[in-house]
mmCIF file of C-alpha atoms in Angstrom:
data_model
loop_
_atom_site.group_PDB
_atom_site.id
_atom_site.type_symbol
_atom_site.label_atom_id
_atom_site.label_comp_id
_atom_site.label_asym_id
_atom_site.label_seq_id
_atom_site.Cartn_x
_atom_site.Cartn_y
_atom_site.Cartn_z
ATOM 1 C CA UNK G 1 -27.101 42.599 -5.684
ATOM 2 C CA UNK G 2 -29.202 39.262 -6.165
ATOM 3 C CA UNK G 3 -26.854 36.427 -6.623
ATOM 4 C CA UNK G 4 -26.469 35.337 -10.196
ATOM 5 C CA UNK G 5 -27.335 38.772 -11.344
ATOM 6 C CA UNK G 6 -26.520 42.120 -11.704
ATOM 7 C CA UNK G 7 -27.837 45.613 -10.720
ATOM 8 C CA UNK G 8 -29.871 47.689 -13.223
ATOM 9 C CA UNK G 9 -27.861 50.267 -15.564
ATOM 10 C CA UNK G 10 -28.850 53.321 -15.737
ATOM 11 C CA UNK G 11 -28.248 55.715 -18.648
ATOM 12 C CA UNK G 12 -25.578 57.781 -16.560
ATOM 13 C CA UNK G 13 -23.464 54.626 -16.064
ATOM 14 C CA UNK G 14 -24.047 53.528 -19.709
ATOM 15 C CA UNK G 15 -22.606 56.241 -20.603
ATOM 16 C CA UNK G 16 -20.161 56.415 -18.506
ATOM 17 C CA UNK G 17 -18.812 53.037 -19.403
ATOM 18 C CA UNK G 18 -19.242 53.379 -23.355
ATOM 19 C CA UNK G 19 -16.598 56.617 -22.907
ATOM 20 C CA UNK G 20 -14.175 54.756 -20.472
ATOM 21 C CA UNK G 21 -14.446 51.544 -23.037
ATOM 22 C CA UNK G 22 -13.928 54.112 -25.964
ATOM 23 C CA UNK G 23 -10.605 55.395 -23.966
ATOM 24 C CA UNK G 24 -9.197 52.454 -22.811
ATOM 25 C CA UNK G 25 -9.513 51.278 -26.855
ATOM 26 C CA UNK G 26 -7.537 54.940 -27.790
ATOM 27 C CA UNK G 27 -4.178 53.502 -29.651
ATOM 28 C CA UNK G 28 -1.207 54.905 -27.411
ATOM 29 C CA UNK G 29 2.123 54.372 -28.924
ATOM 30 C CA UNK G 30 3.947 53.955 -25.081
ATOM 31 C CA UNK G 31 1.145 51.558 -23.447
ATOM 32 C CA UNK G 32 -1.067 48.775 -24.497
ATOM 33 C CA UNK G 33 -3.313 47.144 -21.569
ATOM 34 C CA UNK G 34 -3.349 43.904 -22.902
ATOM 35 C CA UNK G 35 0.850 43.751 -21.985
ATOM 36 C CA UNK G 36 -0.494 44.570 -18.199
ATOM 37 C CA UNK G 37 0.601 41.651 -15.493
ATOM 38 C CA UNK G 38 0.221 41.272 -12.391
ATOM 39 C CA UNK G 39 3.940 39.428 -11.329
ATOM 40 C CA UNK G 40 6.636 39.226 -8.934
ATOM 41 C CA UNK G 41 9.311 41.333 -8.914
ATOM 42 C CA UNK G 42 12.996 39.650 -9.055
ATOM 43 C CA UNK G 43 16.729 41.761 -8.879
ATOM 44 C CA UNK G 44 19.708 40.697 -8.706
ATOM 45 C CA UNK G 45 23.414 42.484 -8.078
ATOM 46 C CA UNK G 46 26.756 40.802 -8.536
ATOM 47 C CA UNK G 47 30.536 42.390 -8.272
ATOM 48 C CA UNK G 48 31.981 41.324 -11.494
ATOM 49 C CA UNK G 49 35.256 40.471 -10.254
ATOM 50 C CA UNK G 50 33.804 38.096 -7.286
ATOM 51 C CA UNK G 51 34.823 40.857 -4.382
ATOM 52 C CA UNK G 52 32.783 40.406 -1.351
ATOM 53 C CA UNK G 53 31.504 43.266 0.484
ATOM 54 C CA UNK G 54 28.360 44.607 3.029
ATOM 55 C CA UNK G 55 27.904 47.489 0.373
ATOM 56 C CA UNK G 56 26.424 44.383 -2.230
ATOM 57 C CA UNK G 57 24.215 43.247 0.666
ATOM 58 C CA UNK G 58 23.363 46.726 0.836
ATOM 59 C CA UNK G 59 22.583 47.512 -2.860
ATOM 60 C CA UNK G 60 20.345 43.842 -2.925
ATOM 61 C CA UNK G 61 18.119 45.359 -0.073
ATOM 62 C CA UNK G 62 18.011 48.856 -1.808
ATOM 63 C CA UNK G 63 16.664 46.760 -5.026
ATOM 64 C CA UNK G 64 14.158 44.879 -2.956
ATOM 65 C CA UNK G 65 12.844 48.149 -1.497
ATOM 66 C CA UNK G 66 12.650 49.246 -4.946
ATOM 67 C CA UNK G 67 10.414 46.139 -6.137
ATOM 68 C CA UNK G 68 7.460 46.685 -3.650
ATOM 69 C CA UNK G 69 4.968 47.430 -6.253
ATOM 70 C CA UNK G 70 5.476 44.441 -7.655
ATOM 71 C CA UNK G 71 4.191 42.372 -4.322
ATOM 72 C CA UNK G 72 1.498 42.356 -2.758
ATOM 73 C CA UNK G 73 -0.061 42.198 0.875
ATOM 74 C CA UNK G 74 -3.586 40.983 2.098
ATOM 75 C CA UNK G 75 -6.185 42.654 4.835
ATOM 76 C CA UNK G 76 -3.126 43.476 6.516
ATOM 77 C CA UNK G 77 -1.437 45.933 4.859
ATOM 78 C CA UNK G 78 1.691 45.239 7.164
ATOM 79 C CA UNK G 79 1.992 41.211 6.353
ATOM 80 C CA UNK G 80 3.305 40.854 2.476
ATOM 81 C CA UNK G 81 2.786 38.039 0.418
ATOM 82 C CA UNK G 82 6.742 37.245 0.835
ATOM 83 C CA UNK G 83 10.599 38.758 0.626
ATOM 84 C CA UNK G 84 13.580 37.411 0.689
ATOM 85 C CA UNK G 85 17.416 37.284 -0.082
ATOM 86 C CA UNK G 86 20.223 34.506 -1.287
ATOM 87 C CA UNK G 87 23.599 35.866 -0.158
ATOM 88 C CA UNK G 88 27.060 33.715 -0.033
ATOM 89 C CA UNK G 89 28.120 32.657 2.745
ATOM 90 C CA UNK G 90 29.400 34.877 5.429
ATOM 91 C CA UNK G 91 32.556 33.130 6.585
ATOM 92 C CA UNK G 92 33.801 35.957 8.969
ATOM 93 C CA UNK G 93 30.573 36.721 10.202
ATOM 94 C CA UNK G 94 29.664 33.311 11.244
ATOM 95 C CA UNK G 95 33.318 32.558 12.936
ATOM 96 C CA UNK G 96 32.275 34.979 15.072
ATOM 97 C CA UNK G 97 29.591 34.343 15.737
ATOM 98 C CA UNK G 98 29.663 30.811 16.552
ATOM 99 C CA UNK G 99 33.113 31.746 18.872
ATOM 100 C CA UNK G 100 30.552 33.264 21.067
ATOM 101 C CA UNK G 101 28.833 29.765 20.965
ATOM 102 C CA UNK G 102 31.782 27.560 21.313
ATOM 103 C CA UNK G 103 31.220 26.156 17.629
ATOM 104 C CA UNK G 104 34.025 25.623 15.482
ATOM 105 C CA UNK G 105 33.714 25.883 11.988
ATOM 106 C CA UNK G 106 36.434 23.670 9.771
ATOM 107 C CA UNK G 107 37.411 25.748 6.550
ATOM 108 C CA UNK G 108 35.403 27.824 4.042
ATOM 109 C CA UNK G 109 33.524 25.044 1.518
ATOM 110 C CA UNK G 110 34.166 22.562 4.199
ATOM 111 C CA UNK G 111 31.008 23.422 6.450
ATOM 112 C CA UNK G 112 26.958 23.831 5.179
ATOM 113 C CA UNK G 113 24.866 26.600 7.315
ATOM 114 C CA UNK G 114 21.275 25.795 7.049
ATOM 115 C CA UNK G 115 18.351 27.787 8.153
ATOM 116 C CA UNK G 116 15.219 26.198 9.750
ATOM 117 C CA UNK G 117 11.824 27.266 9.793
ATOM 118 C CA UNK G 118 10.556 25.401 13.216
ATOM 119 C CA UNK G 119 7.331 24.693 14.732
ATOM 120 C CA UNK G 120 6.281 26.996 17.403
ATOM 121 C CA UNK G 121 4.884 24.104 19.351
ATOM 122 C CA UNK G 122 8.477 23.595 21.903
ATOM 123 C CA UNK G 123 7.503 19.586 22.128
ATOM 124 C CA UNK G 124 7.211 19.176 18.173
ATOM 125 C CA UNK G 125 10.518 22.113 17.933
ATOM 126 C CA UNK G 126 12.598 19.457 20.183
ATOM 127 C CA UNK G 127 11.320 16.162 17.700
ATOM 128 C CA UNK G 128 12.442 18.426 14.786
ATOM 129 C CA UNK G 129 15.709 19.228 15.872
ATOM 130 C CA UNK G 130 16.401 15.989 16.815
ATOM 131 C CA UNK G 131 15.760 14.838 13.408
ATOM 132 C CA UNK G 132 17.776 17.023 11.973
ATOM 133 C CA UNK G 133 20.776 16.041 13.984
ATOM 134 C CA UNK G 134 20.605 12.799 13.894
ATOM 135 C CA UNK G 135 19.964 12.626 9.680
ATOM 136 C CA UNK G 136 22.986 14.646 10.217
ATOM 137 C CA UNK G 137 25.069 12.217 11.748
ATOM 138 C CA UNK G 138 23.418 8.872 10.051
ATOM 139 C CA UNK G 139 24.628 10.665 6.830
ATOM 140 C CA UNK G 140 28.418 10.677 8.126
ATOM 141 C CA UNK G 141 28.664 14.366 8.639
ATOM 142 C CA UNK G 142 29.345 16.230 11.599
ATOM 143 C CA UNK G 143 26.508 18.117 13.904
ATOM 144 C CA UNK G 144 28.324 21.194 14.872
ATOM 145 C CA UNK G 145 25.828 23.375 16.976
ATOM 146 C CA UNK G 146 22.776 25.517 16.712
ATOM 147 C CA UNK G 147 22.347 29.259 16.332
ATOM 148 C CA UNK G 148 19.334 31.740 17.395
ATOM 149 C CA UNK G 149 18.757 33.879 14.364
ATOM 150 C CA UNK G 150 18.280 37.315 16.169
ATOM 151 C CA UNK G 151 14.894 38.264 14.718
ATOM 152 C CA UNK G 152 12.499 41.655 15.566
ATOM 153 C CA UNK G 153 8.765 40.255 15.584
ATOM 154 C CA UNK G 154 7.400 43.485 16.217
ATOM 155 C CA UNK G 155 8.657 44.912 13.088
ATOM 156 C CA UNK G 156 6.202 42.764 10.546
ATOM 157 C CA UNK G 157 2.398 42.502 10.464
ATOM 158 C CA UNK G 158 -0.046 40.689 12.718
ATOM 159 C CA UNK G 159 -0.903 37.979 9.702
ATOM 160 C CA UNK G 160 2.826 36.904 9.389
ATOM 161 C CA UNK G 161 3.387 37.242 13.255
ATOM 162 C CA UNK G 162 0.623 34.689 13.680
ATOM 163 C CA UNK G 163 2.190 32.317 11.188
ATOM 164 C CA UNK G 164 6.034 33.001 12.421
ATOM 165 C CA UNK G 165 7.912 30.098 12.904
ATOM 166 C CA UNK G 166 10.810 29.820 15.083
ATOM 167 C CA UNK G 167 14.212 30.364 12.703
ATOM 168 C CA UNK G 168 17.420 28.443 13.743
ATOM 169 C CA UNK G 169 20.160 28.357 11.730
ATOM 170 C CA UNK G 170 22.688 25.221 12.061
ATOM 171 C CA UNK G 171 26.214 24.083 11.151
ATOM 172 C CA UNK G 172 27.476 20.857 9.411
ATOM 173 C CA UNK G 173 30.977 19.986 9.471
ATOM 174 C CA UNK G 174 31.989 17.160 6.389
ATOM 175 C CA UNK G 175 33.016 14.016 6.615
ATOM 176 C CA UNK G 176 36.168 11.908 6.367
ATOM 177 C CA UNK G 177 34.933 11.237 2.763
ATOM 178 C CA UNK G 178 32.571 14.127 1.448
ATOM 179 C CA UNK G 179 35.444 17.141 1.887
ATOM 180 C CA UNK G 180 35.985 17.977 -1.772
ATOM 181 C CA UNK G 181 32.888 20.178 -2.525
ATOM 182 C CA UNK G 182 31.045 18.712 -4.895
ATOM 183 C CA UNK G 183 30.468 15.543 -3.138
ATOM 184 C CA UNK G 184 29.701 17.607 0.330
ATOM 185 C CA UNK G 185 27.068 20.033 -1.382
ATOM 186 C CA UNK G 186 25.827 16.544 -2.668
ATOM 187 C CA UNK G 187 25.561 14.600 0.836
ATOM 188 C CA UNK G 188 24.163 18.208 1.937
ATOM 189 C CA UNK G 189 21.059 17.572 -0.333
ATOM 190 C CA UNK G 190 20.516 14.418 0.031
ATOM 191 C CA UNK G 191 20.590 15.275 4.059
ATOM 192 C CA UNK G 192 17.911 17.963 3.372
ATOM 193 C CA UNK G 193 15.764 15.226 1.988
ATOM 194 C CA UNK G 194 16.088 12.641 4.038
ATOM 195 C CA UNK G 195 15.224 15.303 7.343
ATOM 196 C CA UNK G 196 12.022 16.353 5.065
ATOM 197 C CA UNK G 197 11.038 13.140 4.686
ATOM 198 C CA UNK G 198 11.411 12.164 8.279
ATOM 199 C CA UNK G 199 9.516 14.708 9.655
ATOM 200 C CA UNK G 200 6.386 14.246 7.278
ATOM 201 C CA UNK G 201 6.579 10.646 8.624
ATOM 202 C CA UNK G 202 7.131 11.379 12.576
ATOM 203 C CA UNK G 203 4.922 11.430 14.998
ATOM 204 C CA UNK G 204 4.891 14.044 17.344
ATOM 205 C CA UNK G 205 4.848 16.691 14.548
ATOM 206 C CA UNK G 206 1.090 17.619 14.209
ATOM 207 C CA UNK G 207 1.790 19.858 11.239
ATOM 208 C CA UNK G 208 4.968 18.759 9.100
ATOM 209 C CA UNK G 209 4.838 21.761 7.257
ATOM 210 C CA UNK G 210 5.505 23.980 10.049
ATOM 211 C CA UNK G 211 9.168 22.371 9.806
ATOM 212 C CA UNK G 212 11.175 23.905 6.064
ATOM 213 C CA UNK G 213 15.184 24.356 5.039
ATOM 214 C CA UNK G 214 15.035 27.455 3.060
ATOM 215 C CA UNK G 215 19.087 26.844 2.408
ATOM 216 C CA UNK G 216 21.362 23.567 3.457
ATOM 217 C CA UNK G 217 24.726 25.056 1.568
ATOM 218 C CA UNK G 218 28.370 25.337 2.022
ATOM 219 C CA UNK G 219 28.179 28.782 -0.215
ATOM 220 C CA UNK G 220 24.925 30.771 -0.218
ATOM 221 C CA UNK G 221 22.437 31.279 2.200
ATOM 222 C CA UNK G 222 18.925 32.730 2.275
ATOM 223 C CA UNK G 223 17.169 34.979 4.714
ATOM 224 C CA UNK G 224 13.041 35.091 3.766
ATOM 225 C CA UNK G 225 9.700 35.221 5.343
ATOM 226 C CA UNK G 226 6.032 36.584 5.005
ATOM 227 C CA UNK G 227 7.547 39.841 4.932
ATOM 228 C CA UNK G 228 7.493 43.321 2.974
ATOM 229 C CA UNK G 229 10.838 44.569 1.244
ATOM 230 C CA UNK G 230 11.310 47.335 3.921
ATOM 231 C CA UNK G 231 10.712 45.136 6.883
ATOM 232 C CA UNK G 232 13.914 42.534 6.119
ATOM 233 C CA UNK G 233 16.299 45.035 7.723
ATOM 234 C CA UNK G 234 14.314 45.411 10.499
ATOM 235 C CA UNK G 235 13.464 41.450 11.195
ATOM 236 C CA UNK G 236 16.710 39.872 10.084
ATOM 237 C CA UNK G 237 19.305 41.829 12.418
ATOM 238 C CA UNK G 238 21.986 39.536 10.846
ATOM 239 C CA UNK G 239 21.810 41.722 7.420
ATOM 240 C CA UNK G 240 22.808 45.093 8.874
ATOM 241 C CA UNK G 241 25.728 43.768 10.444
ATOM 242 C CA UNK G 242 28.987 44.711 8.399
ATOM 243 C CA UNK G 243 30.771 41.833 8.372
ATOM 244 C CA UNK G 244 27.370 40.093 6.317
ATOM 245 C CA UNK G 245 29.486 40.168 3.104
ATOM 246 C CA UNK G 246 28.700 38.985 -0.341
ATOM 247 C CA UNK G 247 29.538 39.245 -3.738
ATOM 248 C CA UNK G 248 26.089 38.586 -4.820
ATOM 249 C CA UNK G 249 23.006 39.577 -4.022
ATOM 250 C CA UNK G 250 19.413 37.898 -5.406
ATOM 251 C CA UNK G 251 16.036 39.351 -3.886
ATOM 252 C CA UNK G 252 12.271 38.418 -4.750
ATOM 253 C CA UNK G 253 9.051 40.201 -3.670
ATOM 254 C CA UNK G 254 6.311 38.087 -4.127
ATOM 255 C CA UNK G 255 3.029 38.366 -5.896
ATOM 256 C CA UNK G 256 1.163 35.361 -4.860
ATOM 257 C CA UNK G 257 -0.773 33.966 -7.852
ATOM 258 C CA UNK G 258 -1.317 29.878 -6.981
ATOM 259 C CA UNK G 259 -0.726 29.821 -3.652
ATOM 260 C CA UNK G 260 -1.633 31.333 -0.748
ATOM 261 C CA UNK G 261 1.379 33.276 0.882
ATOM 262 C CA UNK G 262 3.231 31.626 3.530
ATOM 263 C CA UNK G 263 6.893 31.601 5.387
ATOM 264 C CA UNK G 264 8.443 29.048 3.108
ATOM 265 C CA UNK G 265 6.822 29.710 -0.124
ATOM 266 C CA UNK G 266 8.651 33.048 0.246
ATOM 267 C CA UNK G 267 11.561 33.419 -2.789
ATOM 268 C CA UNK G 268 14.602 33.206 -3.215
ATOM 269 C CA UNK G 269 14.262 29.297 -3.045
ATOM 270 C CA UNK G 270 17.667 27.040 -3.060
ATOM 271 C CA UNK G 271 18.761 27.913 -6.704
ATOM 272 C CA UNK G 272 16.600 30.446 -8.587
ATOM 273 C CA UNK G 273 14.003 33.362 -7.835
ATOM 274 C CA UNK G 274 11.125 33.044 -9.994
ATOM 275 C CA UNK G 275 8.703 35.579 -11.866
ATOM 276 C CA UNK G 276 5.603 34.415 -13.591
ATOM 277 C CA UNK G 277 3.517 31.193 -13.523
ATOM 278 C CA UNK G 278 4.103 27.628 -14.751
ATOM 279 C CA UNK G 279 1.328 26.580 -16.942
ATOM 280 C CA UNK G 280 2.181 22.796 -16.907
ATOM 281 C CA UNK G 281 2.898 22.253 -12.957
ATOM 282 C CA UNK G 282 0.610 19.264 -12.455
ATOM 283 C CA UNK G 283 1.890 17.665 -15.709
ATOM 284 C CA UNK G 284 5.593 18.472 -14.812
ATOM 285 C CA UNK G 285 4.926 17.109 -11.167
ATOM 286 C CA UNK G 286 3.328 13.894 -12.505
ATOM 287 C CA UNK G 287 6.518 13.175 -15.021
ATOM 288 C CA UNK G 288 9.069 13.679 -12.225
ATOM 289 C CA UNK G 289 7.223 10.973 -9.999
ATOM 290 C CA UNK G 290 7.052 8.313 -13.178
ATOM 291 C CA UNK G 291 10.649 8.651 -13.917
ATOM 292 C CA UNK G 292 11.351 7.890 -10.376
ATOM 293 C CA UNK G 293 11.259 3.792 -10.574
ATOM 294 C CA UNK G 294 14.044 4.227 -13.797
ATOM 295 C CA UNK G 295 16.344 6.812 -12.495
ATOM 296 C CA UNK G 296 20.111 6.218 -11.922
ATOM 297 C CA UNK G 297 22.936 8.452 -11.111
ATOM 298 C CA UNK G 298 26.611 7.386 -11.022
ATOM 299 C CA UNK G 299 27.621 10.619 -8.516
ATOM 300 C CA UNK G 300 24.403 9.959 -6.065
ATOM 301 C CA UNK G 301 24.899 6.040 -6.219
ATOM 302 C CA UNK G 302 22.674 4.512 -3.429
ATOM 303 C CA UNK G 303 21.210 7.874 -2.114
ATOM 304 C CA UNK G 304 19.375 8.048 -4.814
ATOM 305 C CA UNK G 305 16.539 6.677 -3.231
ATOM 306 C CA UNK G 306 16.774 8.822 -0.319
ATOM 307 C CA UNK G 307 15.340 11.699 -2.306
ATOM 308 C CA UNK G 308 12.358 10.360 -3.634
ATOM 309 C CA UNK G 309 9.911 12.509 -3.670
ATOM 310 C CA UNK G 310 12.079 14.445 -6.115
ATOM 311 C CA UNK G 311 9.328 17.519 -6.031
ATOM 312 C CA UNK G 312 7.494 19.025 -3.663
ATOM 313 C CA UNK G 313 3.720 18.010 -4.971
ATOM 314 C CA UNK G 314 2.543 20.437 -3.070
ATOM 315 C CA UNK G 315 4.760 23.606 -3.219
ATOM 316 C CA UNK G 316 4.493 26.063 -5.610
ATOM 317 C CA UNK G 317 5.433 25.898 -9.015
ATOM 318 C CA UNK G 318 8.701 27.583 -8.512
ATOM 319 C CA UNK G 319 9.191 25.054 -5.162
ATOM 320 C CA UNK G 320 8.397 22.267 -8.165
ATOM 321 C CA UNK G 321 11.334 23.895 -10.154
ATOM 322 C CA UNK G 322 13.719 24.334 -8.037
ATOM 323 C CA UNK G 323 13.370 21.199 -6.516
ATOM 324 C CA UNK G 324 14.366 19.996 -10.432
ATOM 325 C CA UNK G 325 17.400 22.294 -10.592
ATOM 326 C CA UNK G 326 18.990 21.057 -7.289
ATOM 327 C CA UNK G 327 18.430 17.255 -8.904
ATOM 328 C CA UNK G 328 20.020 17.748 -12.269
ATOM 329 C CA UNK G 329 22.827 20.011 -10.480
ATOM 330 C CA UNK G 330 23.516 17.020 -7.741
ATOM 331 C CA UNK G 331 23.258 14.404 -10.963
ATOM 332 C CA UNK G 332 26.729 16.105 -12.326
ATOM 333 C CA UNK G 333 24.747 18.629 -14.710
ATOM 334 C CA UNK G 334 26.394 22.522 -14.886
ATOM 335 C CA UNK G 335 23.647 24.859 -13.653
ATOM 336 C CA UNK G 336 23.545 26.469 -17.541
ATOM 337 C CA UNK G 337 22.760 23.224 -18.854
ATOM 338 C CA UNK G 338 19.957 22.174 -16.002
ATOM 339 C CA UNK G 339 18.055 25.436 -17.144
ATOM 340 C CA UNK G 340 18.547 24.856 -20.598
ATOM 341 C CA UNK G 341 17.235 21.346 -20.316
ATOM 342 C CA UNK G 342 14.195 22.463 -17.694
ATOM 343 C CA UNK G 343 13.269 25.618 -20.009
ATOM 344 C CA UNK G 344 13.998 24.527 -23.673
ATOM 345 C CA UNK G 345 14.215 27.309 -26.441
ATOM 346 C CA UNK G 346 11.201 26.809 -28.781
ATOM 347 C CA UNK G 347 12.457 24.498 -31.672
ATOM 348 C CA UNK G 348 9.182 22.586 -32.599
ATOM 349 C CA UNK G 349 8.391 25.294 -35.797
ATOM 350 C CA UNK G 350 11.788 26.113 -36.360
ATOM 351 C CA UNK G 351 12.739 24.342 -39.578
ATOM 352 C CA UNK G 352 16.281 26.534 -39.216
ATOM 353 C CA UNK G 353 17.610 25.111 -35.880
ATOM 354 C CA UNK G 354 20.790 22.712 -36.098
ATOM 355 C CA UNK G 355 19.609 19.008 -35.781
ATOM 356 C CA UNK G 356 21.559 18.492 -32.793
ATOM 357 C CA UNK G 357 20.281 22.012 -30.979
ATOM 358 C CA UNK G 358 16.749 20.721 -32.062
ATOM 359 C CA UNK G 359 17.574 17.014 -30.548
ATOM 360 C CA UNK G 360 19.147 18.510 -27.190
#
């Protein structure tokens, strides 16, 4: 075909398309093309009474399995456009596993586990990690020790084994003054930011964004990666082991839409799994820098600072929301009202809505 143009019809394929236009305009009671999307696909399971257990684990991966027509994967039918899981913490597990290390791990809520996307590069791996000890340490907490997640590269395709990074998961003990949890799960995010920012700014580090924190958290952690539902088992050893308990499970299979695919653009992020698209991302990403230079917090005092940016200008648009949740949550806000604030009900048109619903 001639650029700019188009190849000659000929009466068979007029035809053809007048009776496929004629079908596709049939009324159908059941299906209507125009509701037809092309989106993620998000589950979630839960034990209503908070019991922790492998079988919830189990039933989370079962759902993801379930969801894998609503990714999507590229030349390579083996490399997805991303998976992923948010679990609580497994307290047993990790005792055990860091007995075998020689870590020791204070009480449950009283040490973060954070996962770490690294470069492959071992020279800009060993600048990382010392970053993210000693932001650790600057920040008053203590460095406890690293882990090796045990991972299976030959399970996933030859796209995301390209891009792999090298995942690390590592322990923070709290503070003489962060141990009640709110104020630890605070000093946890602001030490997630201030490692971020120091390793966009470091030299030695050729490509910053070969260094990500899926999860920094004292309660939930998140295994994810350019990956296809049924390949998680098989490249995350950690999530067939029994004592990998949880009470909740949220997955995501991603449909890339605005981004290309890659390892930490992979869902769940920190706080939320996301379906859809955000129509206003470069507005909402321009508001969140200008409120910057007038924003004060009583509970982050003078750490504040340390988390400007406050979004990710050049994540995703879920990255961009997220990145708002874990703000308003860290500002004192209950995670109910951060949503409610970031994703308003539509109250412009409604002349019936209570003045003070249609002023929150």
């Amino acid at each position: 075909m001639v650029e700019g143009g188009s190849p000659p019809q000929t009466p068979e394929m007029t035809s053809a398309t007048s009776s496929q236009s004629r079908a596709q305009k049939r009324p159908d009671p059941l299906y209507d093309p125009a509701f037809e999307h092309d989106a993620c696909g998000v589950g979630f399971v839960a034990h209503i009474k908070g019991q922790r257990s492998h079988r919830i684990v189990e039933m989370g991966l079962q759902i993801l399995d379930n969801l894998v027509h609503r990714g999507a994967c590229g030349c390579d039918p083996e490399t997805g456009d991303g998976a992923g899981i948010l679990l609580q913490v497994p307290d047993a597990f990790f005792r055990r596993e860091c007995e075998w290390l020689g870590i020791t791990l204070p009480a449950p809520d009283s040490y973060g586990v954070g996962v770490a996307f690294l470069p492959k590069d071992p020279a800009a791996r060993a600048r990382c990690i010392e970053i993210v000890e000693s932001a650790t340490r600057r920040e008053g907490q203590n460095f406890l020790g690293w882990r090796d997640v045990p991972t299976d590269s030959s399970r996933i395709g030859s796209q995301a084994r390209e891009a792999e990074p090298v995942i690390r998961q590592f322990f923070v003990g709290c503070g003489r003054t962060t141990c009640d949890y709110d104020t630890f799960a605070r000093k946890l995010y602001v030490i997630r930011k201030v490692m971020e920012r120091e390793v966009e700014d470091a030299t030695g580090i050729p490509d910053a964004s070969q260094f990500y924190i899926p999860s920094l958290s004292a309660r939930t952690i998140i295994y994810k990666g350019l990956l296809l539902p049924h390949q998680m088992r098989a490249y995350y050893r950690d999530l067939t082991d029994p004592l990998v308990d949880s009470a909740i499970a949220l997955v995501h299979q991603r449909f890339s839409t605005n981004t290309f695919p890659s390892w930490p653009l992979a869902h769940p992020y920190r706080y939320l799994a996301h379906n859809g698209e955000i129509n206003t991302i470069r507005g909402n990403r321009n508001w969140m820098k200008a409120r910057e230079a007038g924003l004060t917090s009583s509970l982050l005092g003078d750490d504040l600072p340390k988390l400007y940016p406050l979004v990710d200008m050049n994540g995703s648009d879920s990255a961009t929301l997220d990145n708002a949740v874990e703000l308003l949550l860290a500002g004192g806000r209950s995670l109910a009202h951060a949503m409610m604030t970031l994703i308003p009900e539509a109250w412009s048109t409604n002349d019936l809505m209570d003045s003070d619903r249609r002023a929150f």
